[in-house]
Amino acid sequence: MAAKIKKGDTVVVLTGRDKGKTGEVIQMLPAEDRAVVRGVNLVRRHQRQTAQTEGGIITKEAPIHVSNIAIADPKDGKPSRVGFKIKEDGTKIRVAKRSGDLIDG
C-alpha cells in the first residue's frame, strides 16, 4: 500500500492536547504507524551530558499516531483525507479529497 503521509508533508493534528496545530512531518515510523511532527507533542526529557551534547532538561518532539493527524489541504490548510489518482503515464499521485488538489508535485 502506498503511504498516505510522507516525510516533509504538512499535517494538522486532529486530537489530543495539540489539537488544531499544524506542522511538518520530520520522520515517519511505519512499523509503529507513528510520525514525528515539528512543534507537536513536545516532551521534556532529562539528558546526561556527553562530549557532543549539553546535559540538562531538553524539549523534543515525541512520535504521534498517524490516526491522530491528517494532511493539510494545499488550498486552505484544513484537514483532508488522501486519495490516489493514476496519471496517463501510469504514475500514482496523491490528491486531497477535500479540494481535489495534488499533494505532491
XYZ file of C-alpha atoms in Angstrom:
105
model
C 0.000 0.000 0.000
C 1.229 3.485 -0.835
C 1.958 5.800 2.074
C -0.723 8.428 2.628
C 1.531 10.609 4.796
C 5.207 11.091 3.986
C 8.212 12.946 5.383
C 8.003 16.641 4.512
C 4.184 16.776 4.391
C 2.291 19.483 6.248
C -0.211 17.893 8.622
C -2.916 19.025 11.070
C -3.367 17.381 14.495
C -6.949 16.132 14.958
C -6.988 15.040 18.619
C -5.056 15.369 21.862
C -3.531 18.318 23.668
C -2.072 19.721 20.411
C -5.401 19.605 18.531
C -5.520 22.131 15.687
C -1.750 22.616 15.461
C -0.042 22.372 12.084
C 3.477 21.122 11.464
C 5.829 19.397 9.064
C 6.481 15.657 9.293
C 10.152 15.240 10.274
C 10.208 11.437 10.409
C 7.847 8.540 9.675
C 7.887 5.331 11.741
C 5.826 2.982 9.539
C 6.451 -0.104 11.702
C 4.668 1.604 14.619
C 2.211 3.683 12.487
C 3.602 6.868 14.016
C 5.037 10.166 12.783
C 7.254 12.819 14.355
C 5.833 16.287 13.626
C 7.791 19.528 14.143
C 6.439 21.536 17.100
C 3.809 18.946 18.055
C 3.643 16.536 21.023
C 6.605 18.175 22.773
C 8.002 16.300 25.780
C 10.722 17.277 28.253
C 13.477 14.733 28.845
C 16.432 14.668 31.224
C 19.641 14.149 29.260
C 23.043 13.246 30.642
C 25.939 15.359 29.411
C 28.180 13.772 26.766
C 31.137 15.013 24.748
C 28.796 16.111 21.928
C 25.649 17.265 23.768
C 24.945 19.539 26.684
C 23.234 17.969 29.698
C 20.024 19.128 31.342
C 16.329 19.053 30.531
C 15.698 19.174 26.791
C 12.422 19.566 24.899
C 11.884 17.386 21.834
C 9.095 16.023 19.673
C 7.668 12.614 20.522
C 6.013 10.412 17.877
C 2.251 10.801 17.365
C -0.045 8.109 15.929
C -0.964 8.605 12.265
C -4.686 8.207 13.066
C -4.465 11.483 15.021
C -3.083 13.556 12.129
C -4.418 14.468 8.691
C -2.848 16.046 5.609
C -3.379 19.808 5.411
C -5.273 20.662 2.224
C -2.903 22.556 -0.139
C -5.702 25.052 -0.940
C -6.913 26.169 2.521
C -4.772 24.313 5.107
C -7.710 22.470 6.663
C -7.537 18.700 7.374
C -8.212 16.485 4.382
C -8.211 12.803 3.587
C -5.841 11.435 0.964
C -6.900 9.837 -2.296
C -4.887 8.437 -5.171
C -5.082 9.029 -8.914
C -3.244 7.269 -11.711
C -1.850 9.676 -14.319
C -1.824 8.891 -18.050
C 1.813 7.778 -17.866
C 0.918 5.238 -15.148
C 2.391 7.056 -12.129
C 0.374 7.190 -8.919
C -0.147 10.602 -7.302
C -1.763 11.719 -4.041
C -4.713 14.111 -4.108
C -6.580 15.884 -1.301
C -10.162 14.616 -1.106
C -11.360 17.970 0.250
C -10.417 20.123 -2.758
C -9.110 17.630 -5.325
C -5.722 19.402 -5.408
C -2.493 17.465 -5.954
C -0.473 16.911 -2.771
C 2.834 16.018 -4.410
C 4.051 17.895 -7.455
